[in-house]
mmCIF file with all atom_site columns, C-alpha atoms in Angstrom:
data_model
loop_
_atom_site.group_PDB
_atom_site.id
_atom_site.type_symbol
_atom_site.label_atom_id
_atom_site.label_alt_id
_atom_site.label_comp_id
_atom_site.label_asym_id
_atom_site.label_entity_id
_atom_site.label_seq_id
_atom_site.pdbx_PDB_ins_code
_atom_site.Cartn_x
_atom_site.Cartn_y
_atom_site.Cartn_z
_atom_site.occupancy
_atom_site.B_iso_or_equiv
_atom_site.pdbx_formal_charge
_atom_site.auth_seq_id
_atom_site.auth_comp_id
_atom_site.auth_asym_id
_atom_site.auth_atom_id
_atom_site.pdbx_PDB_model_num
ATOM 1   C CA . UNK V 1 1   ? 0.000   0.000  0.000   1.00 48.00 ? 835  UNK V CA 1
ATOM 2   C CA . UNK V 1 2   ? 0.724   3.512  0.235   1.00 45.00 ? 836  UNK V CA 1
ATOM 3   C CA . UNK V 1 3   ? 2.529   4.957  2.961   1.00 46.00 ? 837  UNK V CA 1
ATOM 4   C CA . UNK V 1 4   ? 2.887   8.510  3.999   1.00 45.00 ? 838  UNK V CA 1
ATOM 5   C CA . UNK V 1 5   ? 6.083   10.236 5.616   1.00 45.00 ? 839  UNK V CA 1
ATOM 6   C CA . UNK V 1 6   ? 5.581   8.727  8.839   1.00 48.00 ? 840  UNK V CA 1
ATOM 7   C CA . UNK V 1 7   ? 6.108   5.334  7.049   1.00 51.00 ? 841  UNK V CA 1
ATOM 8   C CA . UNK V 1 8   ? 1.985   4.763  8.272   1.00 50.00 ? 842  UNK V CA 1
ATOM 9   C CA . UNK V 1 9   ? -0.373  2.879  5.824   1.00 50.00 ? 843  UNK V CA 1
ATOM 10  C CA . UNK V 1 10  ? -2.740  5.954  3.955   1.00 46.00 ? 844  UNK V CA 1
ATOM 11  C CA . UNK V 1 11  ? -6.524  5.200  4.107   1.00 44.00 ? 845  UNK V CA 1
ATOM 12  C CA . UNK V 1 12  ? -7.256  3.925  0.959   1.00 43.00 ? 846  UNK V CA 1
ATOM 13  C CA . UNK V 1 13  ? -10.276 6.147  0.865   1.00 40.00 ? 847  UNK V CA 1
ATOM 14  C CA . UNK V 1 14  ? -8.437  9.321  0.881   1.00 42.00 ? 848  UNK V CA 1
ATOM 15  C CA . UNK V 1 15  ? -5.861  7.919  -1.457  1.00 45.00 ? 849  UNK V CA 1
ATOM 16  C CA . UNK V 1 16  ? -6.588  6.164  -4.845  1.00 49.00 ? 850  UNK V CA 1
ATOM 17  C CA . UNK V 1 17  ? -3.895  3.694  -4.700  1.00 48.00 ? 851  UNK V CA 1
ATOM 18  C CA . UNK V 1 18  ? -4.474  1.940  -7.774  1.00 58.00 ? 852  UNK V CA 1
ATOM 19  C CA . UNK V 1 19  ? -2.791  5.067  -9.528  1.00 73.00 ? 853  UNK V CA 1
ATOM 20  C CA . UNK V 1 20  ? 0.235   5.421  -7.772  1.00 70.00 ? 854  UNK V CA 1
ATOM 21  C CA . UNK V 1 21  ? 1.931   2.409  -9.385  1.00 71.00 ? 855  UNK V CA 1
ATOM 22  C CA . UNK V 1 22  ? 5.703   0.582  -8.953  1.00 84.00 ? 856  UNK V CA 1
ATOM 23  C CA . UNK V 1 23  ? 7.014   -0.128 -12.434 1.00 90.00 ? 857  UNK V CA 1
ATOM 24  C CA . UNK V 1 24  ? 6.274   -3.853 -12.978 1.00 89.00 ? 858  UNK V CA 1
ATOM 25  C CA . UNK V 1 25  ? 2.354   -3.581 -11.554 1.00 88.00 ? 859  UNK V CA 1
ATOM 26  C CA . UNK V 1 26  ? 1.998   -0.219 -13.943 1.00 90.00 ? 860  UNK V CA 1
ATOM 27  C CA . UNK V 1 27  ? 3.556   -2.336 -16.906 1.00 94.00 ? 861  UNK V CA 1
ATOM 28  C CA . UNK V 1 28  ? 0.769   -5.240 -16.711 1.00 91.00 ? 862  UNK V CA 1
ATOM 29  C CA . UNK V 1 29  ? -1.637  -2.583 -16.031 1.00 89.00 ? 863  UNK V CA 1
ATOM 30  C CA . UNK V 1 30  ? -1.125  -0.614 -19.775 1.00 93.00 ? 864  UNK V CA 1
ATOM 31  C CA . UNK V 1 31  ? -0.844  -4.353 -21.400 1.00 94.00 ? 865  UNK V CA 1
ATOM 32  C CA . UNK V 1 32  ? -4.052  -4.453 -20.069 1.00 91.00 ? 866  UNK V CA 1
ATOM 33  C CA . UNK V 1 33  ? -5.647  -1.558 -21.292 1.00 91.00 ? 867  UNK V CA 1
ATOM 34  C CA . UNK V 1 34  ? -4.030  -1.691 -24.621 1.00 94.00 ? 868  UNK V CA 1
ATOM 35  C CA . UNK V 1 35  ? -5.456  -4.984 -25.712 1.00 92.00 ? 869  UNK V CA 1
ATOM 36  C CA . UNK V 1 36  ? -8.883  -2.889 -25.461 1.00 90.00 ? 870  UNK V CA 1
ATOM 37  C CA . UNK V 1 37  ? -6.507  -0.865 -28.257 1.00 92.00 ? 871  UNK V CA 1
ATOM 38  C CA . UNK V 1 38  ? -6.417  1.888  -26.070 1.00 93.00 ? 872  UNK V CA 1
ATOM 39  C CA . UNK V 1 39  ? -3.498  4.739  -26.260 1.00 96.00 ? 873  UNK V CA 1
ATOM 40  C CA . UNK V 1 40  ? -1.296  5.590  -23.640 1.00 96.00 ? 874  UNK V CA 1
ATOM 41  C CA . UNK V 1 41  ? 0.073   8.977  -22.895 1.00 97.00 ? 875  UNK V CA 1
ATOM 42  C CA . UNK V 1 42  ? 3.203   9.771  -20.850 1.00 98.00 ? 876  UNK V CA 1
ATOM 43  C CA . UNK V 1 43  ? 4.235   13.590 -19.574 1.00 97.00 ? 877  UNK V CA 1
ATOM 44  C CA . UNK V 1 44  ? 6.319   13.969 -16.388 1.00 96.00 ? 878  UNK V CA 1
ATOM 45  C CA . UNK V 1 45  ? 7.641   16.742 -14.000 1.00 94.00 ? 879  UNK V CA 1
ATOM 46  C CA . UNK V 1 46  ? 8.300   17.622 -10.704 1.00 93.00 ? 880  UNK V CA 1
ATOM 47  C CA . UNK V 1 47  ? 4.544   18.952 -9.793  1.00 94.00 ? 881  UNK V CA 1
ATOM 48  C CA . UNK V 1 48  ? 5.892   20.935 -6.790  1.00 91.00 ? 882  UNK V CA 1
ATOM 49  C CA . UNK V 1 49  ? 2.761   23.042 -6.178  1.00 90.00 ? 883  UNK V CA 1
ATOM 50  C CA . UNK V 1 50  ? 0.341   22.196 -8.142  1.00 91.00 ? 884  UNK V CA 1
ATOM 51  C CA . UNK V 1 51  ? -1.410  25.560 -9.621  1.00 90.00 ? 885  UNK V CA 1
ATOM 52  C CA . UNK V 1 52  ? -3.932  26.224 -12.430 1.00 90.00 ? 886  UNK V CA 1
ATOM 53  C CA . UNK V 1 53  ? -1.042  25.629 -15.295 1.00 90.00 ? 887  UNK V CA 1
ATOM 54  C CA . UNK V 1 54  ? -0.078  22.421 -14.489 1.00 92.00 ? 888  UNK V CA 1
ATOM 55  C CA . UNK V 1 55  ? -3.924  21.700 -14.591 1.00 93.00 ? 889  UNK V CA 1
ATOM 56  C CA . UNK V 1 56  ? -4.412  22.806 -17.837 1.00 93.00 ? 890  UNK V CA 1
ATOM 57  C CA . UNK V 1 57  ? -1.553  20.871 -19.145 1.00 94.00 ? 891  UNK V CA 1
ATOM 58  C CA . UNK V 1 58  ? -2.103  18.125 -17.464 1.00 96.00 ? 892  UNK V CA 1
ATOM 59  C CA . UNK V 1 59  ? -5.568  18.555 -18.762 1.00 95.00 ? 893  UNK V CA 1
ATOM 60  C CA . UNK V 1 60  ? -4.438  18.845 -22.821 1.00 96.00 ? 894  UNK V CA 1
ATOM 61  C CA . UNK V 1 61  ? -2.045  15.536 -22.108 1.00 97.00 ? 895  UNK V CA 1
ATOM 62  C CA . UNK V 1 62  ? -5.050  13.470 -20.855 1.00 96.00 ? 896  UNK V CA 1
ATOM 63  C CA . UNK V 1 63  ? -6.427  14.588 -24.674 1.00 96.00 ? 897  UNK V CA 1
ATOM 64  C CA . UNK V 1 64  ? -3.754  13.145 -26.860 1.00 97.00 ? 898  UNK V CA 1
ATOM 65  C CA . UNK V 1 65  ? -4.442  9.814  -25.542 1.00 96.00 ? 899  UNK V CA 1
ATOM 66  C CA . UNK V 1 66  ? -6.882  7.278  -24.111 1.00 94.00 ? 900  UNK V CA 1
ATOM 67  C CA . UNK V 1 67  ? -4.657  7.034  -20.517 1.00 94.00 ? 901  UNK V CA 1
ATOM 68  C CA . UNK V 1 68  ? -2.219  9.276  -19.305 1.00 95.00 ? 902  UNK V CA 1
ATOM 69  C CA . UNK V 1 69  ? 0.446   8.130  -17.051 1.00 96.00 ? 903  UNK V CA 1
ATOM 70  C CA . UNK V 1 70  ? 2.674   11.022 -15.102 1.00 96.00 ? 904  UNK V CA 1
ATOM 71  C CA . UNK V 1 71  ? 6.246   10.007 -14.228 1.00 96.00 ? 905  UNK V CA 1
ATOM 72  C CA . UNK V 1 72  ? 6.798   12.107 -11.234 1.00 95.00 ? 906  UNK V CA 1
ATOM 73  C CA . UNK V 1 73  ? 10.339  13.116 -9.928  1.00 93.00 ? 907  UNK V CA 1
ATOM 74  C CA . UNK V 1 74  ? 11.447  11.977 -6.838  1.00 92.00 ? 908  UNK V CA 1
ATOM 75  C CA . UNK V 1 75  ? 12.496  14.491 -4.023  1.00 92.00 ? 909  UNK V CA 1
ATOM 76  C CA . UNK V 1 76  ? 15.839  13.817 -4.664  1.00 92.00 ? 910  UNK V CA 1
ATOM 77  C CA . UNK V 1 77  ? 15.788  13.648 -8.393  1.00 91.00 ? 911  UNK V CA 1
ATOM 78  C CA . UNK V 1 78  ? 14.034  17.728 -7.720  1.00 92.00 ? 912  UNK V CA 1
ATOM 79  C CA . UNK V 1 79  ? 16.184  18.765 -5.306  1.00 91.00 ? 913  UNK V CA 1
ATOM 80  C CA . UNK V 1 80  ? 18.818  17.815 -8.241  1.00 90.00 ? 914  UNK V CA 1
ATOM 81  C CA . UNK V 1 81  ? 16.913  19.509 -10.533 1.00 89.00 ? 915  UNK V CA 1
ATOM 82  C CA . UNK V 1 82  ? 15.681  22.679 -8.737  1.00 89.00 ? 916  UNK V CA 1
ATOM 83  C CA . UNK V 1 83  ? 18.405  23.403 -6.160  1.00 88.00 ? 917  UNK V CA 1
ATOM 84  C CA . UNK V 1 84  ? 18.634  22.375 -1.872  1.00 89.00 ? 918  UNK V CA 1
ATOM 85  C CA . UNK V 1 85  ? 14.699  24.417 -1.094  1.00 87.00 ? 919  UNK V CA 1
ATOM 86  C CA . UNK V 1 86  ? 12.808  22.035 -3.474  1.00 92.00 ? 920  UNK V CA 1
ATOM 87  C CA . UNK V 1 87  ? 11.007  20.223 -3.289  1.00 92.00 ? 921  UNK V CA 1
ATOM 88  C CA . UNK V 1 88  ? 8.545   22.760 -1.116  1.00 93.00 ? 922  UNK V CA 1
ATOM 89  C CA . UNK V 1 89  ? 6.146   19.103 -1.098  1.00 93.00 ? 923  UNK V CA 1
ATOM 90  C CA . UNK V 1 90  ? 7.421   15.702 -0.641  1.00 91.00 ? 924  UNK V CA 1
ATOM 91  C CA . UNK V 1 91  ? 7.026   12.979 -3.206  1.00 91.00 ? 925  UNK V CA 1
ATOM 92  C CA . UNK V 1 92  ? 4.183   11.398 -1.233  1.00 89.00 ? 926  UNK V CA 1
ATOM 93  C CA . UNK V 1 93  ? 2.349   14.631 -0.985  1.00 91.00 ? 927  UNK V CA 1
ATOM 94  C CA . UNK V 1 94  ? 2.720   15.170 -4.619  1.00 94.00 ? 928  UNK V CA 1
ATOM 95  C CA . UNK V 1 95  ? 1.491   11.837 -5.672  1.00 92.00 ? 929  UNK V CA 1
ATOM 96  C CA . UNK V 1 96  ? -1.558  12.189 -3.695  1.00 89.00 ? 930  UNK V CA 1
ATOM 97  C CA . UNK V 1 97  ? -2.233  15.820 -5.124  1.00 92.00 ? 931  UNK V CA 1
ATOM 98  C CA . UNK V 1 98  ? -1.900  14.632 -8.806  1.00 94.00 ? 932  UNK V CA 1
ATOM 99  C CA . UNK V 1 99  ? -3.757  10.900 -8.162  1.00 89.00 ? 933  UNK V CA 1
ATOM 100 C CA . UNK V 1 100 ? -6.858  12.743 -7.093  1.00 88.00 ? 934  UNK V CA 1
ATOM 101 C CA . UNK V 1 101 ? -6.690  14.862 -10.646 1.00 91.00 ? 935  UNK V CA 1
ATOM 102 C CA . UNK V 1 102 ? -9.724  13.183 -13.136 1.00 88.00 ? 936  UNK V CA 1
ATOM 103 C CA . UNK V 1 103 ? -7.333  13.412 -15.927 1.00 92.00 ? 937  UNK V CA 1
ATOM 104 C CA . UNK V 1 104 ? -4.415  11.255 -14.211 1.00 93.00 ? 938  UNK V CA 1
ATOM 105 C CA . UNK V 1 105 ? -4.669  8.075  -15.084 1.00 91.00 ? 939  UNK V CA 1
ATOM 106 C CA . UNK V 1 106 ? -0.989  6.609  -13.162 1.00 92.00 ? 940  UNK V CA 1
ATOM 107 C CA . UNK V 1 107 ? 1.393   7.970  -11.018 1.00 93.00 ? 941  UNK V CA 1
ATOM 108 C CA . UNK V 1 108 ? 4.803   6.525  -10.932 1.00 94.00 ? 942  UNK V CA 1
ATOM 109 C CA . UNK V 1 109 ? 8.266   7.501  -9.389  1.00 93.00 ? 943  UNK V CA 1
ATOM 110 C CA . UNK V 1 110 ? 11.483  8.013  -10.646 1.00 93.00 ? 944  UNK V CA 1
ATOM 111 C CA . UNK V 1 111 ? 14.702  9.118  -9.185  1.00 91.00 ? 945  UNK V CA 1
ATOM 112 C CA . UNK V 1 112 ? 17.292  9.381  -12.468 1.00 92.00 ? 946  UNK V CA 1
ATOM 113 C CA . UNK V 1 113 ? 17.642  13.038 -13.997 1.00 88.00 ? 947  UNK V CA 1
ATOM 114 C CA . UNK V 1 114 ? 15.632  12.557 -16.650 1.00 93.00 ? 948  UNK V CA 1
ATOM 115 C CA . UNK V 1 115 ? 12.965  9.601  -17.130 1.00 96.00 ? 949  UNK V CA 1
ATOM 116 C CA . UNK V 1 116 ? 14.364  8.049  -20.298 1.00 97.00 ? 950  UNK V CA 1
ATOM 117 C CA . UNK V 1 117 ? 14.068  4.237  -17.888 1.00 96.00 ? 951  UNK V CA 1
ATOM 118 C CA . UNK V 1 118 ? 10.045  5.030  -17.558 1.00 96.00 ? 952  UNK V CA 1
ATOM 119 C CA . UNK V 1 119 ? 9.795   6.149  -21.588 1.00 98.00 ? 953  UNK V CA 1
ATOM 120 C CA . UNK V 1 120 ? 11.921  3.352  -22.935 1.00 97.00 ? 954  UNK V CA 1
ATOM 121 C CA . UNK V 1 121 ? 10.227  0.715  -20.307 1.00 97.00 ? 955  UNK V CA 1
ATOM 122 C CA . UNK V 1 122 ? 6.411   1.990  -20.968 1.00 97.00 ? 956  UNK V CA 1
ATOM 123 C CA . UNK V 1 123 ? 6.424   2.666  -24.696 1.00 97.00 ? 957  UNK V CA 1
ATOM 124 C CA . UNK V 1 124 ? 3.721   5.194  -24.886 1.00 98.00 ? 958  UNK V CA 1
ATOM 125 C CA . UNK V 1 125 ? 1.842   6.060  -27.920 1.00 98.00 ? 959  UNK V CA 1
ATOM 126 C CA . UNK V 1 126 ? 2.290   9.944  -27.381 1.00 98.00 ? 960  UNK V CA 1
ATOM 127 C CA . UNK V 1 127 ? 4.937   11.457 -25.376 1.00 98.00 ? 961  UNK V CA 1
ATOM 128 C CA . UNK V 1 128 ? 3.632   14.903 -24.097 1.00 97.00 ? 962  UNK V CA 1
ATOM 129 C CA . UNK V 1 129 ? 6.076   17.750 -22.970 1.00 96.00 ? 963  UNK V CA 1
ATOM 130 C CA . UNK V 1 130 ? 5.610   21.120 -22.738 1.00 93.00 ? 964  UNK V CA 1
ATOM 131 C CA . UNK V 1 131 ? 5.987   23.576 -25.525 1.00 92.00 ? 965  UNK V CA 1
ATOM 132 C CA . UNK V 1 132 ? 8.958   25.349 -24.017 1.00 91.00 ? 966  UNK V CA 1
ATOM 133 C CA . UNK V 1 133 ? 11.137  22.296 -24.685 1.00 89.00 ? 967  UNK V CA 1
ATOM 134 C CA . UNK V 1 134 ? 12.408  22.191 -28.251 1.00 92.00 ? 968  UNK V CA 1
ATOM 135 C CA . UNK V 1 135 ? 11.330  18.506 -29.727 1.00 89.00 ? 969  UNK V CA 1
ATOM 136 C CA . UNK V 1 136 ? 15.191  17.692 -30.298 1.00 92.00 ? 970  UNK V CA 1
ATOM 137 C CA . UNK V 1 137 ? 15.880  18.127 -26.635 1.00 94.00 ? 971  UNK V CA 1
ATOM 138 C CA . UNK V 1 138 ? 12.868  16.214 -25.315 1.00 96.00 ? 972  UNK V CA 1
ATOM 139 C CA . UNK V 1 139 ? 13.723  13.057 -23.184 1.00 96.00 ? 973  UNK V CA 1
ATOM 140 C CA . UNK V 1 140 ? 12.636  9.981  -24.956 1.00 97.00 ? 974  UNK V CA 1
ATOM 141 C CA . UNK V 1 141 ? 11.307  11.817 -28.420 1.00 97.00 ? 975  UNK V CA 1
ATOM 142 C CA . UNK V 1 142 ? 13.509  9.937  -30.824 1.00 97.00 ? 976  UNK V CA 1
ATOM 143 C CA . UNK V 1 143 ? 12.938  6.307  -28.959 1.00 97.00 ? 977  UNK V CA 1
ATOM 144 C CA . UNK V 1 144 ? 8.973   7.031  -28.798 1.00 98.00 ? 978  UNK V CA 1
ATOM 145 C CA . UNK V 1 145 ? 8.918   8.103  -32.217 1.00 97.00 ? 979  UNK V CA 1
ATOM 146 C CA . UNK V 1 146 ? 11.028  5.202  -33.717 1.00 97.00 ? 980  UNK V CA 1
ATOM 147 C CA . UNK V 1 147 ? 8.384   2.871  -32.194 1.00 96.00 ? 981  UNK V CA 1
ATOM 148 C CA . UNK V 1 148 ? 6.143   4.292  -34.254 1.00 97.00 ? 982  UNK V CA 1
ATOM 149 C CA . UNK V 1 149 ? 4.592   6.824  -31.632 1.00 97.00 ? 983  UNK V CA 1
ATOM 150 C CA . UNK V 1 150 ? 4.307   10.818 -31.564 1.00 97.00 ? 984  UNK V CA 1
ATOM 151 C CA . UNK V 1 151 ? 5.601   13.876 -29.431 1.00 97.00 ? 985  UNK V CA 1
ATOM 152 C CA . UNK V 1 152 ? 2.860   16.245 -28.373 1.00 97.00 ? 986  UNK V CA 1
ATOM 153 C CA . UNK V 1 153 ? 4.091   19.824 -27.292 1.00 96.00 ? 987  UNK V CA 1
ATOM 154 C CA . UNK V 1 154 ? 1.768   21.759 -25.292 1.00 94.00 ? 988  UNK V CA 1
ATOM 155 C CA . UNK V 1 155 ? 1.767   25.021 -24.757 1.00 90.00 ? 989  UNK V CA 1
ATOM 156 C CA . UNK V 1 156 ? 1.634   26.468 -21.398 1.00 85.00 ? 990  UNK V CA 1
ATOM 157 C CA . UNK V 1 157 ? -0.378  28.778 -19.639 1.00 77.00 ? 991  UNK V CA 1
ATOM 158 C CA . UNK V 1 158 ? 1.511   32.322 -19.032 1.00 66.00 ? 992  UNK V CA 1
ATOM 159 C CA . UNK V 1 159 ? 2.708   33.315 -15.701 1.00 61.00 ? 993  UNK V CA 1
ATOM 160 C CA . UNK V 1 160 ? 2.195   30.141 -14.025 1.00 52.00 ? 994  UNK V CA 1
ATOM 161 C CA . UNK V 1 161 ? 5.040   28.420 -12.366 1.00 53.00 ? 995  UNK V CA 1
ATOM 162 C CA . UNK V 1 162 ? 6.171   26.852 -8.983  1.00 51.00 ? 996  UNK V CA 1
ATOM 163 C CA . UNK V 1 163 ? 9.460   28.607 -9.477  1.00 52.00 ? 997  UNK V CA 1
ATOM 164 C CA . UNK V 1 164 ? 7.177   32.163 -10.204 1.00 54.00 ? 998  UNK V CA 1
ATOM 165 C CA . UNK V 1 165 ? 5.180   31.449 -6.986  1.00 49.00 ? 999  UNK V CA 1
ATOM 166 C CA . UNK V 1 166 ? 8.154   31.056 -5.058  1.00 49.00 ? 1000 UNK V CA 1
ATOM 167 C CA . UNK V 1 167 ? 10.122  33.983 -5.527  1.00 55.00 ? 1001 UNK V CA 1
#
């Protein structure tokens, strides 16, 4: 089950557990929905405070697909990223922000820099970044596309970032 800083087990209730997934149980769980010939969608970030623009994209990746799967960064993997203050919310809090989202299908971990593992392992059918990364330098574009998949760019909403909040 899921566990929350304390180490104690989280109602289940208060916390959709079937979308926070480990690796192997998400795996079998897209097999599964893709012999319905469903479509999988992956995006991924650090989701440190959630505010209205990560909504809204979150909200246009859910629409290029049938299921959309966030790989979310692990503390350490943001505190890598975004410097010794982040994150402001801990993994576990920001797994059970984005697992009670409509439009988030599966949440799953990762602690590398970058989540090429997740992409290569998961093989969506659209990989969904946002439009401020140029497609050449998007994590997993070329190995998505040479399976025969597509990169989605969304554009984001103006003025909305955890970084902007912060400071």
């Amino acid at each position: 089950g899921i566990r929350d800083r304390a180490g104690d087990e989280v109602d289940a209730r208060r916390f959709p557990a079937q979308v926070l997934q480990h690796l192997d149980t998400l795996l079998a769980e897209l097999t599964a929905i893709r012999r319905h010939g469903s479509r999988i969608a992956f995006t991924n970030g650090c989701f440190d405070i959630l505010h209205a623009g990560h909504v809204n994209y979150l909200e246009a990746a859910r629409r290029t697909a049938d299921c959309l799967v966030v790989g979310l960064n692990s503390d350490s993997s943001v505190r890598a990223l975004k410097g010794p203050g982040r994150p402001v919310n801990s993994e576990a809090d920001r797994a059970r922000v984005l697992a009670a989202l409509g439009v988030v299908d599966y949440v799953v971990l990762f602690g590398e820099e970058t989540p090429l593992r997740l992409i290569t392992a998961i093989r969506p059918e659209v990989l969904v970044k946002g439009a401020d990364w140029p497609e050449a330098e998007i994590v997993g574009a070329a190995e998505v596309r040479a399976a025969g998949g597509r990169v989605e760019r969304i554009a984001l909403t103006e003025d909305r970032s955890t970084t902007g909040l912060l400071t």
